[in-house]
PDB file of C-alpha atoms in Angstrom:
ATOM      1  CA  ALA A  41       9.530   8.290 -16.066  1.00  0.00           C
ATOM      2  CA  VAL A  42       8.570   6.853 -12.753  1.00  0.00           C
ATOM      3  CA  ALA A  43      11.559   5.971 -10.629  1.00  0.00           C
ATOM      4  CA  ARG A  44      11.686   2.289  -9.763  1.00  0.00           C
ATOM      5  CA  GLN A  45      12.690   1.442  -6.265  1.00  0.00           C
ATOM      6  CA  LEU A  46      12.899  -1.459  -3.902  1.00  0.00           C
ATOM      7  CA  ILE A  47      13.354  -0.236  -0.369  1.00  0.00           C
ATOM      8  CA  ALA A  48      14.745  -2.584   2.247  1.00  0.00           C
ATOM      9  CA  THR A  49      13.382  -2.120   5.744  1.00  0.00           C
ATOM     10  CA  SER A  50      14.056  -3.840   9.013  1.00  0.00           C
ATOM     11  CA  ASP A  51      10.365  -4.331   9.723  1.00  0.00           C
ATOM     12  CA  GLY A  52       9.468  -7.045   9.515  1.00  0.00           C
ATOM     13  CA  GLY A  53      -3.529 -23.469   3.955  1.00  0.00           C
ATOM     14  CA  LYS A  54      -4.079 -25.731   1.465  1.00  0.00           C
ATOM     15  CA  ASN A  55      -7.183 -26.120  -0.716  1.00  0.00           C
ATOM     16  CA  THR A  56      -5.713 -27.468  -3.943  1.00  0.00           C
ATOM     17  CA  ASP A  57      -8.989 -27.708  -5.880  1.00  0.00           C
ATOM     18  CA  ALA A  58      -9.915 -24.117  -5.076  1.00  0.00           C
ATOM     19  CA  ALA A  59      -6.398 -23.003  -6.003  1.00  0.00           C
ATOM     20  CA  LYS A  60      -6.602 -24.823  -9.343  1.00  0.00           C
ATOM     21  CA  ARG A  61      -9.976 -23.218 -10.109  1.00  0.00           C
ATOM     22  CA  PHE A  62      -8.595 -19.796  -9.207  1.00  0.00           C
ATOM     23  CA  VAL A  63      -5.547 -20.311 -11.414  1.00  0.00           C
ATOM     24  CA  ASN A  64      -7.644 -21.540 -14.345  1.00  0.00           C
ATOM     25  CA  ASP A  65      -9.930 -18.505 -14.041  1.00  0.00           C
ATOM     26  CA  LEU A  66      -6.884 -16.242 -14.132  1.00  0.00           C
ATOM     27  CA  LEU A  67      -5.604 -18.061 -17.213  1.00  0.00           C
ATOM     28  CA  LYS A  68      -8.891 -17.508 -19.037  1.00  0.00           C
ATOM     29  CA  ASN A  69      -8.839 -13.806 -18.163  1.00  0.00           C
ATOM     30  CA  VAL A  70      -5.244 -13.330 -19.299  1.00  0.00           C
ATOM     31  CA  GLN A  71      -5.708 -15.347 -22.492  1.00  0.00           C
ATOM     32  CA  ASN A  72      -8.791 -13.326 -23.373  1.00  0.00           C
ATOM     33  CA  THR A  73      -6.960 -10.012 -22.942  1.00  0.00           C
ATOM     34  CA  GLN A  74      -3.569 -10.913 -24.393  1.00  0.00           C
ATOM     35  CA  SER A  75      -2.769 -10.732 -28.094  1.00  0.00           C
ATOM     36  CA  PRO A  76      -0.204 -13.108 -29.652  1.00  0.00           C
ATOM     37  CA  ALA A  77       2.310 -10.242 -29.852  1.00  0.00           C
ATOM     38  CA  GLN A  78       2.099  -9.859 -26.075  1.00  0.00           C
ATOM     39  CA  GLN A  79       2.958 -13.483 -25.361  1.00  0.00           C
ATOM     40  CA  PRO A  80       6.253 -13.627 -23.426  1.00  0.00           C
ATOM     41  CA  SER A  81       9.181 -15.484 -24.896  1.00  0.00           C
ATOM     42  CA  PRO A  82      11.066 -18.194 -23.010  1.00  0.00           C
ATOM     43  CA  SER A  83      14.081 -17.271 -20.870  1.00  0.00           C
ATOM     44  CA  PRO A  84      17.280 -19.268 -20.494  1.00  0.00           C
ATOM     45  CA  ALA A  85      17.150 -21.928 -17.785  1.00  0.00           C
ATOM     46  CA  SER A  86      18.813 -21.256 -14.453  1.00  0.00           C
ATOM     47  CA  SER A  87      19.276 -22.852 -11.116  1.00  0.00           C
ATOM     48  CA  SER A  88      16.413 -22.016  -8.790  1.00  0.00           C
ATOM     49  CA  PRO A  89      15.370 -23.616  -5.549  1.00  0.00           C
ATOM     50  CA  ALA A  90      12.916 -26.469  -5.317  1.00  0.00           C
ATOM     51  CA  ALA A  91      10.674 -27.894  -8.005  1.00  0.00           C
ATOM     52  CA  SER A  92      12.207 -29.330 -11.119  1.00  0.00           C
ATOM     53  CA  PRO A  93      10.286 -30.450 -14.184  1.00  0.00           C
ATOM     54  CA  ARG A  94       9.014 -34.016 -14.260  1.00  0.00           C
ATOM     55  CA  PRO A  95       8.202 -36.022 -17.347  1.00  0.00           C
ATOM     56  CA  ALA A  96       4.668 -35.660 -18.661  1.00  0.00           C
ATOM     57  CA  ASN A  97       2.210 -38.114 -17.143  1.00  0.00           C
ATOM     58  CA  ASN A  98      -1.015 -36.930 -18.776  1.00  0.00           C
ATOM     59  CA  THR A  99      -1.905 -34.855 -15.712  1.00  0.00           C
ATOM     60  CA  PRO A 100      -3.882 -31.802 -16.784  1.00  0.00           C
ATOM     61  CA  SER A 101      -2.097 -28.486 -16.375  1.00  0.00           C
ATOM     62  CA  GLY A 102      -3.442 -25.038 -15.716  1.00  0.00           C
ATOM     63  CA  PHE A 103      -2.237 -21.480 -15.719  1.00  0.00           C
ATOM     64  CA  SER A 104       1.115 -21.674 -13.902  1.00  0.00           C
ATOM     65  CA  TRP A 105       0.689 -25.172 -12.475  1.00  0.00           C
ATOM     66  CA  GLY A 106       1.135 -28.703 -13.753  1.00  0.00           C
ATOM     67  CA  GLU A 107       3.710 -31.418 -14.128  1.00  0.00           C
ATOM     68  CA  ASP A 108       5.510 -29.913 -17.138  1.00  0.00           C
ATOM     69  CA  MET A 109       7.397 -26.643 -16.947  1.00  0.00           C
ATOM     70  CA  PRO A 110       5.660 -24.078 -19.167  1.00  0.00           C
ATOM     71  CA  SER A 111       7.697 -22.345 -21.866  1.00  0.00           C
ATOM     72  CA  GLU A 112       6.550 -18.959 -20.526  1.00  0.00           C
ATOM     73  CA  ASP A 113       8.928 -17.063 -18.253  1.00  0.00           C
ATOM     74  CA  ASN A 114       8.647 -18.542 -14.783  1.00  0.00           C
ATOM     75  CA  GLN A 115      10.471 -18.753 -11.490  1.00  0.00           C
ATOM     76  CA  PHE A 116      12.387 -21.876 -12.520  1.00  0.00           C
ATOM     77  CA  ASN A 117      13.653 -20.826 -15.958  1.00  0.00           C
ATOM     78  CA  PHE A 118      14.569 -17.281 -14.862  1.00  0.00           C
ATOM     79  CA  ASN A 119      18.271 -16.444 -14.982  1.00  0.00           C
ATOM     80  CA  GLY A 120      18.575 -15.653 -11.264  1.00  0.00           C
ATOM     81  CA  SER A 121      17.190 -16.510  -7.845  1.00  0.00           C
ATOM     82  CA  TYR A 122      13.497 -16.739  -7.010  1.00  0.00           C
ATOM     83  CA  GLN A 123      13.803 -13.464  -5.085  1.00  0.00           C
ATOM     84  CA  GLN A 124      15.365 -11.721  -8.104  1.00  0.00           C
ATOM     85  CA  TYR A 125      12.594 -13.137 -10.298  1.00  0.00           C
ATOM     86  CA  PHE A 126       9.787 -11.676  -8.186  1.00  0.00           C
ATOM     87  CA  GLU A 127      11.618  -8.375  -7.650  1.00  0.00           C
ATOM     88  CA  ASN A 128      12.114  -8.049 -11.405  1.00  0.00           C
ATOM     89  CA  ILE A 129       8.369  -8.431 -11.974  1.00  0.00           C
ATOM     90  CA  PHE A 130       7.419  -6.100  -9.133  1.00  0.00           C
ATOM     91  CA  LEU A 131       9.839  -3.365 -10.210  1.00  0.00           C
ATOM     92  CA  THR A 132       8.991  -3.653 -13.908  1.00  0.00           C
ATOM     93  CA  ASP A 133       5.233  -4.110 -13.821  1.00  0.00           C
ATOM     94  CA  PHE A 134       4.366  -2.198 -10.643  1.00  0.00           C
ATOM     95  CA  SER A 135       6.711   0.775 -10.968  1.00  0.00           C
ATOM     96  CA  ASP A 136       4.025   3.209  -9.824  1.00  0.00           C
ATOM     97  CA  TYR A 137       4.221   1.686  -6.330  1.00  0.00           C
ATOM     98  CA  GLU A 138       6.914   2.127  -3.723  1.00  0.00           C
ATOM     99  CA  ILE A 139       7.942  -1.403  -2.840  1.00  0.00           C
ATOM    100  CA  ARG A 140       9.540  -2.085   0.519  1.00  0.00           C
ATOM    101  CA  LEU A 141      11.388  -5.313   1.198  1.00  0.00           C
ATOM    102  CA  SER A 142      11.554  -6.836   4.656  1.00  0.00           C
ATOM    103  CA  LEU A 143      12.255 -10.288   6.006  1.00  0.00           C
ATOM    104  CA  ALA A 144       9.302 -12.045   7.573  1.00  0.00           C
ATOM    105  CA  PRO A 145       9.622 -12.899  11.241  1.00  0.00           C
ATOM    106  CA  TYR A 146      10.283 -16.573  11.948  1.00  0.00           C
ATOM    107  CA  THR A 147      10.690 -17.603   8.295  1.00  0.00           C
ATOM    108  CA  ARG A 148      13.178 -14.864   7.284  1.00  0.00           C
ATOM    109  CA  MET A 149      11.643 -15.088   3.791  1.00  0.00           C
ATOM    110  CA  PRO A 150      11.204 -11.970   1.608  1.00  0.00           C
ATOM    111  CA  CYS A 151       8.088  -9.896   2.219  1.00  0.00           C
ATOM    112  CA  TYR A 152       7.123  -6.960  -0.024  1.00  0.00           C
ATOM    113  CA  THR A 153       4.896  -4.058   0.934  1.00  0.00           C
ATOM    114  CA  PHE A 154       3.368  -2.120  -1.978  1.00  0.00           C
ATOM    115  CA  ILE A 155       2.725   1.514  -1.051  1.00  0.00           C
ATOM    116  CA  LYS A 156       0.973   4.220  -3.047  1.00  0.00           C
ATOM    117  CA  ASN A 157       0.266   7.776  -1.880  1.00  0.00           C
ATOM    118  CA  GLY A 158       1.605   6.882   1.570  1.00  0.00           C
ATOM    119  CA  ARG A 159      -0.868   4.012   2.055  1.00  0.00           C
ATOM    120  CA  THR A 160      -0.251   0.267   2.056  1.00  0.00           C
ATOM    121  CA  ALA A 161      -1.946  -1.242  -0.989  1.00  0.00           C
ATOM    122  CA  LEU A 162      -0.737  -4.854  -0.696  1.00  0.00           C
ATOM    123  CA  VAL A 163       1.610  -7.158   1.203  1.00  0.00           C
ATOM    124  CA  VAL A 164       3.211 -10.031  -0.733  1.00  0.00           C
ATOM    125  CA  GLU A 165       5.040 -12.799   1.052  1.00  0.00           C
ATOM    126  CA  LEU A 166       7.311 -15.322  -0.669  1.00  0.00           C
ATOM    127  CA  PHE A 167       6.720 -18.506   1.225  1.00  0.00           C
ATOM    128  CA  SER A 168       7.839 -22.111   1.648  1.00  0.00           C
ATOM    129  CA  GLU A 169       5.186 -24.801   1.583  1.00  0.00           C
ATOM    130  CA  LYS A 170       6.921 -26.242   4.646  1.00  0.00           C
ATOM    131  CA  SER A 171       6.164 -23.179   6.779  1.00  0.00           C
ATOM    132  CA  GLN A 172       3.180 -22.792   9.080  1.00  0.00           C
ATOM    133  CA  ALA A 173       3.818 -19.103   9.923  1.00  0.00           C
ATOM    134  CA  CYS A 174       0.771 -16.850   9.680  1.00  0.00           C
ATOM    135  CA  THR A 175       1.853 -13.682  11.520  1.00  0.00           C
ATOM    136  CA  ILE A 176       1.977 -11.362   8.503  1.00  0.00           C
ATOM    137  CA  ARG A 177      -1.199 -12.764   6.939  1.00  0.00           C
ATOM    138  CA  ASN A 178      -3.087 -12.410  10.232  1.00  0.00           C
ATOM    139  CA  ASN A 179      -1.824  -8.839  10.765  1.00  0.00           C
ATOM    140  CA  CYS A 180      -2.958  -7.896   7.255  1.00  0.00           C
ATOM    141  CA  ARG A 181      -6.366  -9.458   7.837  1.00  0.00           C
ATOM    142  CA  LYS A 182      -6.813  -7.432  11.057  1.00  0.00           C
ATOM    143  CA  LYS A 183      -5.843  -4.194   9.274  1.00  0.00           C
ATOM    144  CA  LEU A 184      -7.925  -4.998   6.145  1.00  0.00           C
ATOM    145  CA  ILE A 185      -4.800  -4.901   3.957  1.00  0.00           C
ATOM    146  CA  PRO A 186      -4.753  -7.170   0.889  1.00  0.00           C
ATOM    147  CA  TYR A 187      -2.279 -10.044   1.273  1.00  0.00           C
ATOM    148  CA  LEU A 188      -0.777 -12.533  -1.168  1.00  0.00           C
ATOM    149  CA  ARG A 189       1.462 -15.500  -0.647  1.00  0.00           C
ATOM    150  CA  TYR A 190       3.542 -17.033  -3.449  1.00  0.00           C
ATOM    151  CA  TYR A 191       4.884 -20.489  -2.665  1.00  0.00           C
ATOM    152  CA  ILE A 192       8.404 -20.767  -4.052  1.00  0.00           C
ATOM    153  CA  ASP A 193       8.973 -24.489  -3.496  1.00  0.00           C
ATOM    154  CA  HIS A 194       5.716 -26.316  -4.221  1.00  0.00           C
ATOM    155  CA  HIS A 195       6.221 -28.937  -6.927  1.00  0.00           C
ATOM    156  CA  GLY A 196       4.407 -28.071 -10.137  1.00  0.00           C
ATOM    157  CA  TRP A 197       3.599 -24.481  -9.173  1.00  0.00           C
ATOM    158  CA  TRP A 198       5.680 -22.475 -11.641  1.00  0.00           C
ATOM    159  CA  ASN A 199       4.784 -18.868 -10.774  1.00  0.00           C
ATOM    160  CA  THR A 200       4.724 -17.863 -14.431  1.00  0.00           C
ATOM    161  CA  ARG A 201       5.226 -14.177 -15.145  1.00  0.00           C
ATOM    162  CA  GLN A 202       1.655 -13.580 -16.328  1.00  0.00           C
ATOM    163  CA  TYR A 203       0.266 -15.452 -13.327  1.00  0.00           C
ATOM    164  CA  VAL A 204       2.269 -13.309 -10.890  1.00  0.00           C
ATOM    165  CA  ILE A 205       1.301 -10.090 -12.711  1.00  0.00           C
ATOM    166  CA  SER A 206      -2.405 -11.007 -12.949  1.00  0.00           C
ATOM    167  CA  ARG A 207      -2.712 -12.215  -9.379  1.00  0.00           C
ATOM    168  CA  THR A 208      -0.820  -9.240  -7.958  1.00  0.00           C
ATOM    169  CA  LYS A 209      -2.843  -6.718  -9.997  1.00  0.00           C
ATOM    170  CA  SER A 210      -6.129  -8.274  -8.910  1.00  0.00           C
ATOM    171  CA  ALA A 211      -5.132  -8.038  -5.236  1.00  0.00           C
ATOM    172  CA  LEU A 212      -3.953  -4.424  -5.221  1.00  0.00           C
ATOM    173  CA  LEU A 213      -6.131  -2.099  -3.154  1.00  0.00           C
ATOM    174  CA  PHE A 214      -5.511   0.981  -5.357  1.00  0.00           C
TER     175      PHE A 214
END
């Protein structure tokens, strides 16, 4: 068994149409590779920051976004904080990586570095839509390190479990 670990260290926009297309493409890929037995079951509701479900208004929804909260496990129906939600996914589904937690400069939001064989494979930042900080993203770009940002407070973006898993897997360097 691979030991799961989350190591804390002291180290420390917006194209909606493109994002929707990206999310829909991910949905198609996951739906095509997932059997009905693999479909996650709903979790009990909990208090999480930000977005709350709104009544349906016939707005189309995609994979992990839309007006109505999906029944799939997501950041807002998880029994814990948004940080616990993401850490649970990272530790469960990416147990072959060493995952280091730090707080991003300026925002003090969680930032995760995925390491394998002593090399950085990915940096994931949990992010507020209100923030303009780009330090970590720019540093990753300069070093050619894959980078992801998950917005934790954008209305209608649910960060469903399969979305987080699919997006994170597709960004991993090795």
